[in-house]
mmCIF file of C-alpha atoms in Angstrom:
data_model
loop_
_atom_site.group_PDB
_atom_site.id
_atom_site.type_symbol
_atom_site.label_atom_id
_atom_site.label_comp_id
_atom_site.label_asym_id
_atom_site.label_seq_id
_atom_site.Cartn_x
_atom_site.Cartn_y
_atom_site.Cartn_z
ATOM 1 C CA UNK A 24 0.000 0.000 0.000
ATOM 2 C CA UNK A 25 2.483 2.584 1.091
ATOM 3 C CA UNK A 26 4.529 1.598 -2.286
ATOM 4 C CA UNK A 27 0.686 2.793 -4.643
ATOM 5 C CA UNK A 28 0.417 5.947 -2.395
ATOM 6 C CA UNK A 29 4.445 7.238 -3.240
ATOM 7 C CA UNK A 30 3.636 6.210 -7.069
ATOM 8 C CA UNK A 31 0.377 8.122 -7.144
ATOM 9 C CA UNK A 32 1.949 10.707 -5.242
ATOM 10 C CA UNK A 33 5.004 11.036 -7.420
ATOM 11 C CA UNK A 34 2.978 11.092 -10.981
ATOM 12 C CA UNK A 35 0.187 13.663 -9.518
ATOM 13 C CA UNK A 36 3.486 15.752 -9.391
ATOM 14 C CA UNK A 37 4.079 15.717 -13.003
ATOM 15 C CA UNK A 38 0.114 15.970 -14.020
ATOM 16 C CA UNK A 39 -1.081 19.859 -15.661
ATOM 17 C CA UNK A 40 -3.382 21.470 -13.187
ATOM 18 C CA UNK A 41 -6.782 22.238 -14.686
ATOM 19 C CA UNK A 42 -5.631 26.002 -14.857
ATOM 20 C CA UNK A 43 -2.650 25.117 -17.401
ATOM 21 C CA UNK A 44 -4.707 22.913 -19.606
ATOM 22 C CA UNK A 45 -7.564 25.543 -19.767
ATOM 23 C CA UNK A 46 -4.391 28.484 -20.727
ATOM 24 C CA UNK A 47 -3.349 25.926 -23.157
ATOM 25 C CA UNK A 48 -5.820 25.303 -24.899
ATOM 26 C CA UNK A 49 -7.184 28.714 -25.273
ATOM 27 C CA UNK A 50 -4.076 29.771 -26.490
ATOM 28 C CA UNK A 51 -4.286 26.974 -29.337
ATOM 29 C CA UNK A 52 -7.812 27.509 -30.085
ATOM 30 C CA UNK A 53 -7.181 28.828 -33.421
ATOM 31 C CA UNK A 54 -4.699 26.104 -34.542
ATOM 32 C CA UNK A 55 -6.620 23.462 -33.155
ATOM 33 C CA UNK A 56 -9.978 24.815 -34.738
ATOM 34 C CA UNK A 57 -8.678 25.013 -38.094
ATOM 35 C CA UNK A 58 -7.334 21.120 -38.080
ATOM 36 C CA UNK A 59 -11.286 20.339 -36.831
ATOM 37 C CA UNK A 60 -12.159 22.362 -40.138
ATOM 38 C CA UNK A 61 -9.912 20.710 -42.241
ATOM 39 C CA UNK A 62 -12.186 17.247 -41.087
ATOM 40 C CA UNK A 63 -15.270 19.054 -41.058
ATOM 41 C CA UNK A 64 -15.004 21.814 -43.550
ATOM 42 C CA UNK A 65 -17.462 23.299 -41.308
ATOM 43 C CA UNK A 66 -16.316 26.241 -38.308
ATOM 44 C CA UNK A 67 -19.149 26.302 -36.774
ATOM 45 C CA UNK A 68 -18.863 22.746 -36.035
ATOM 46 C CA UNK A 69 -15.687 22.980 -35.703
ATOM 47 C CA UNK A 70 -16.015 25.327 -33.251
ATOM 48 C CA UNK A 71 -18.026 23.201 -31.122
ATOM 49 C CA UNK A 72 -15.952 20.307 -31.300
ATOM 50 C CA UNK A 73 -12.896 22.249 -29.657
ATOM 51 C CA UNK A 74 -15.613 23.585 -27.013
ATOM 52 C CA UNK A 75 -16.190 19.444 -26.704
ATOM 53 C CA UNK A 76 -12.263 18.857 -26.221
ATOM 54 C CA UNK A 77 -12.139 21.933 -23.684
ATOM 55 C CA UNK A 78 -14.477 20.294 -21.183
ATOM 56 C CA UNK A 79 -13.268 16.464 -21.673
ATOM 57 C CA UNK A 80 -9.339 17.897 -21.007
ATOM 58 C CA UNK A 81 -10.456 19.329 -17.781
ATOM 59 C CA UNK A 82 -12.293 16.997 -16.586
ATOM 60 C CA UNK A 83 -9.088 14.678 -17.602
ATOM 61 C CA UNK A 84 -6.688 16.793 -16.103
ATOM 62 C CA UNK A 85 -5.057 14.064 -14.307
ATOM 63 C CA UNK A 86 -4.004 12.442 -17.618
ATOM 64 C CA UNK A 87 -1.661 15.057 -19.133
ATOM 65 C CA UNK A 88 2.337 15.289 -18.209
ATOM 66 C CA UNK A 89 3.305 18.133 -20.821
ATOM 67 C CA UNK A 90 1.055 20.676 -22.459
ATOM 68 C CA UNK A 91 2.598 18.968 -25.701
ATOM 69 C CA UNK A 92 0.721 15.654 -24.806
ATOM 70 C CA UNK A 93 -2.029 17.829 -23.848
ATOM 71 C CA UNK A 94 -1.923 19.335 -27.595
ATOM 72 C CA UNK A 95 -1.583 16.075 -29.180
ATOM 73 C CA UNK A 96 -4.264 14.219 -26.992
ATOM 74 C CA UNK A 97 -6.948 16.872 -28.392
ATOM 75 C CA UNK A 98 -6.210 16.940 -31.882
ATOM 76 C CA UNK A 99 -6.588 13.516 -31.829
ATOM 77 C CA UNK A 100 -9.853 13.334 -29.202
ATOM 78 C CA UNK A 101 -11.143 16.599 -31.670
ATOM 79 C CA UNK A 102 -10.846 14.900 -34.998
ATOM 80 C CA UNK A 103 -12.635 11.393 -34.032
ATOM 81 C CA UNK A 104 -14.892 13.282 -32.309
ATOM 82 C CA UNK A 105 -15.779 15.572 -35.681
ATOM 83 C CA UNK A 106 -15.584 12.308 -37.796
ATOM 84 C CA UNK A 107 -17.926 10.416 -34.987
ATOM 85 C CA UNK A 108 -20.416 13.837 -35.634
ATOM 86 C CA UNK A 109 -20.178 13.667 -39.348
ATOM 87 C CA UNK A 110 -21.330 9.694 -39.462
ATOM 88 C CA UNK A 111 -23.734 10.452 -37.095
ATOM 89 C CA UNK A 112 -25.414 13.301 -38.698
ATOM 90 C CA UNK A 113 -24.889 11.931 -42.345
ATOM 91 C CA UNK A 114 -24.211 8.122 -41.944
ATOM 92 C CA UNK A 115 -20.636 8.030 -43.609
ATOM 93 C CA UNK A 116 -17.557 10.137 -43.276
ATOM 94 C CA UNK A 117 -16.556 11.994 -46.431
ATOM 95 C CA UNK A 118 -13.789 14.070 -45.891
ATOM 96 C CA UNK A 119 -9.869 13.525 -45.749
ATOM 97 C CA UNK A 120 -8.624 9.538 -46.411
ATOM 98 C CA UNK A 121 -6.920 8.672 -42.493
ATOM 99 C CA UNK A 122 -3.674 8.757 -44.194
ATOM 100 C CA UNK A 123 -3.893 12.447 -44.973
ATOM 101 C CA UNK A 124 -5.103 13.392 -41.737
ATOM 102 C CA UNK A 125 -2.649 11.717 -40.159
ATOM 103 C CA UNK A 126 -0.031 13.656 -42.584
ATOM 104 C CA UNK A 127 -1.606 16.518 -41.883
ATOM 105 C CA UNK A 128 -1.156 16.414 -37.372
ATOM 106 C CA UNK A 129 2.264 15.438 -38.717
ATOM 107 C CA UNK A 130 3.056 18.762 -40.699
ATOM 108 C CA UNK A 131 0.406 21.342 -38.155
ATOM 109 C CA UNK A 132 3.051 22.163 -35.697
ATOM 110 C CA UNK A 133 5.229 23.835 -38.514
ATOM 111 C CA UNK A 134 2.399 25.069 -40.151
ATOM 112 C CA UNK A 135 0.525 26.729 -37.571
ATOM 113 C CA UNK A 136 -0.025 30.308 -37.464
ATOM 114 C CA UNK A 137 1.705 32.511 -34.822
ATOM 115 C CA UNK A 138 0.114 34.735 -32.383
ATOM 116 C CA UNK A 139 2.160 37.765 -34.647
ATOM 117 C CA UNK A 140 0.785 36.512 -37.682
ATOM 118 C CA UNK A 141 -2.710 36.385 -36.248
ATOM 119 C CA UNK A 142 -2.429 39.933 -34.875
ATOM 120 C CA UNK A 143 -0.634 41.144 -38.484
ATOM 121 C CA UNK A 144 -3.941 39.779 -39.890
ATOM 122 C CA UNK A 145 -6.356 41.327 -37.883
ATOM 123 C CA UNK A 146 -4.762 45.045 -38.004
ATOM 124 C CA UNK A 147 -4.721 44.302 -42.033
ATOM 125 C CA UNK A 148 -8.123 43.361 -42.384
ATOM 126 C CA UNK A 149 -8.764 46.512 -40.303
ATOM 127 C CA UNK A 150 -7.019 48.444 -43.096
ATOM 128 C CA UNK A 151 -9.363 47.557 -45.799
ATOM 129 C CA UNK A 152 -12.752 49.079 -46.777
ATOM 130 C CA UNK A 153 -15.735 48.036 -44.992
ATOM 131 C CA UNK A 154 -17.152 46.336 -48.585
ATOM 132 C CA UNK A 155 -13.855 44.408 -48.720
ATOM 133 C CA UNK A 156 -14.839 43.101 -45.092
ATOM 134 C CA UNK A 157 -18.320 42.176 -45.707
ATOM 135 C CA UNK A 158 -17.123 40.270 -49.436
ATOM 136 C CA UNK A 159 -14.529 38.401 -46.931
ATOM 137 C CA UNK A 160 -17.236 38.064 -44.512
ATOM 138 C CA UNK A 161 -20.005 36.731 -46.880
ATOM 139 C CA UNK A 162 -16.749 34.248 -48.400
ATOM 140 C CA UNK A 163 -15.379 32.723 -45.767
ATOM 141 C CA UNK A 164 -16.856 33.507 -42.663
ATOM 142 C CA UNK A 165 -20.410 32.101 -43.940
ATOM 143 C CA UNK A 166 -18.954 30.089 -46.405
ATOM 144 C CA UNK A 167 -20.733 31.251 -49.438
ATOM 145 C CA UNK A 168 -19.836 30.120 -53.136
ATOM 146 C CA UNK A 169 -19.013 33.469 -55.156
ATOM 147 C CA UNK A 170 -21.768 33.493 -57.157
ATOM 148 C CA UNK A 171 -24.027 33.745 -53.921
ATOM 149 C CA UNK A 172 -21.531 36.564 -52.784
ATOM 150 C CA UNK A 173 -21.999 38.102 -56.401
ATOM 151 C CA UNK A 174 -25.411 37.905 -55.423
ATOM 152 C CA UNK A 175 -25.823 39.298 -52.588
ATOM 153 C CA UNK A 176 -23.444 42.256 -53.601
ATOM 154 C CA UNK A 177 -25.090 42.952 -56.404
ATOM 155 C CA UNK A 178 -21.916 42.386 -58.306
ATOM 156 C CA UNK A 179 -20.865 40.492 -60.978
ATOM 157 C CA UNK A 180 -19.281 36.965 -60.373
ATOM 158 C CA UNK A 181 -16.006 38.248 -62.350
ATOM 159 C CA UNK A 182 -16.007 41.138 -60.397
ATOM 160 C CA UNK A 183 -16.046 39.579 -56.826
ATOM 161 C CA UNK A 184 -13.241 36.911 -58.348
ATOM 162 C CA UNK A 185 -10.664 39.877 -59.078
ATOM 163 C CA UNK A 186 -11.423 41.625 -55.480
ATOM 164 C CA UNK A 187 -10.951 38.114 -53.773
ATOM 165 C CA UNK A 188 -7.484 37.744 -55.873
ATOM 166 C CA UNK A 189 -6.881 41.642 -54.887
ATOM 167 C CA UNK A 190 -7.808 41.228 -51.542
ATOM 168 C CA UNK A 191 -5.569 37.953 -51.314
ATOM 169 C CA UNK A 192 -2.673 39.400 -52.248
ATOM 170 C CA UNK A 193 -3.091 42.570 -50.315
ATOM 171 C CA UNK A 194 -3.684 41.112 -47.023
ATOM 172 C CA UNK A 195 -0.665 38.874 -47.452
ATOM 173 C CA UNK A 196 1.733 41.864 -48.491
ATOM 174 C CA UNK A 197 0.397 43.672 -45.350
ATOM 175 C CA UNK A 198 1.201 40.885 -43.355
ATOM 176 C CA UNK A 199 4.444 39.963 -44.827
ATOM 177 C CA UNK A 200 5.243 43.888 -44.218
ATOM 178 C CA UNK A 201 3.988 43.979 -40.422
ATOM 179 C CA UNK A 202 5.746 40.900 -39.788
ATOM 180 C CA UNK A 203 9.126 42.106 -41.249
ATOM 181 C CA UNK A 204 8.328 45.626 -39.315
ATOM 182 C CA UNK A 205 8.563 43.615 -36.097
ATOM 183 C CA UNK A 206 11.078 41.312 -36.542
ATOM 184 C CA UNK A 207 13.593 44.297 -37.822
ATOM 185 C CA UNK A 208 12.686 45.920 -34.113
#
């Protein structure tokens, strides 16, 4: 008995307190949302899987050694648990094969956006005219094919096209810019 108590003692040492997982997490929200999109292709779902991942990680708290395993542990909890929805709600999974999700965790780490990049983005997007804002909000934000967008502009499908491609390359200049800005200070 006294052997189990030192163990459990010793390895509720090296757990995350609920505190640190809920930091963690928060501060990977974005990251870890957009891998749930990639299964979903839906952010609003999305969105509520990582909300689903949040409570089962705290209420798990006494599983996680590193905030790395933590990470790891809820991309992996968040995408069966978006494929599990999908089959549920449509009978069948049809989204990414398992091989390319699995390539995909593989690469996300290196591919993830930082915290500067995220900021760069948001004071760019500030930048632009409030019509550029609603044709990225009616694009991407409610998902809308660009005819519906052309649509509900009032504009022509060619036309919306060429501002996306303008808009595209503008917001990634800005943040290119901003990003060189701070790194050169």
């Amino acid at each position: 008995m006294c052997r189990d108590f030192t163990r459990t003692a010793v390895v509720s040492v090296n757990m995350l307190p609920p505190e640190t997982i809920a930091a963690t997490l928060l501060a990977e929200r974005l990251p870890l949302t957009a891998f749930f999109a990639s299964v979903t292709r839906d952010f609003h779902l999305a969105e509520d899987v990582f909300q689903e991942v949040c409570v089962k990680a705290v209420a798990r708290a006494d599983s996680f050694e590193t905030t790395a395993h933590l990470i790891n542990w809820a991309r992996l909890t968040g995408k069966n648990r978006a494929i599990d929805i999908l089959r549920a709600r449509d009978g069948r999974y049809v989204g990414l094969s398992d091989e390319m999700l699995a390539l995909l965790a593989d690469e996300w780490p290196e591919q993830r956006r930082t915290d500067a990049m995220q900021d760069a983005l948001g004071q760019c997007v500030e930048q632009i005219t409030p019509n550029n804002r609603e044709l990225l909000r009616l694009r991407y934000f409610e998902r809308r094919n660009c005819t519906d967008v052309a649509a509900i502009m009032g504009r022509k499908i060619e036309t919306v096209y060429q501002a996306l491609a303008r808009l595209h390359k503008a917001l990634g200049d800005c943040i290119r810019a901003r990003l060189q800005t701070e790194s050169a200070s």
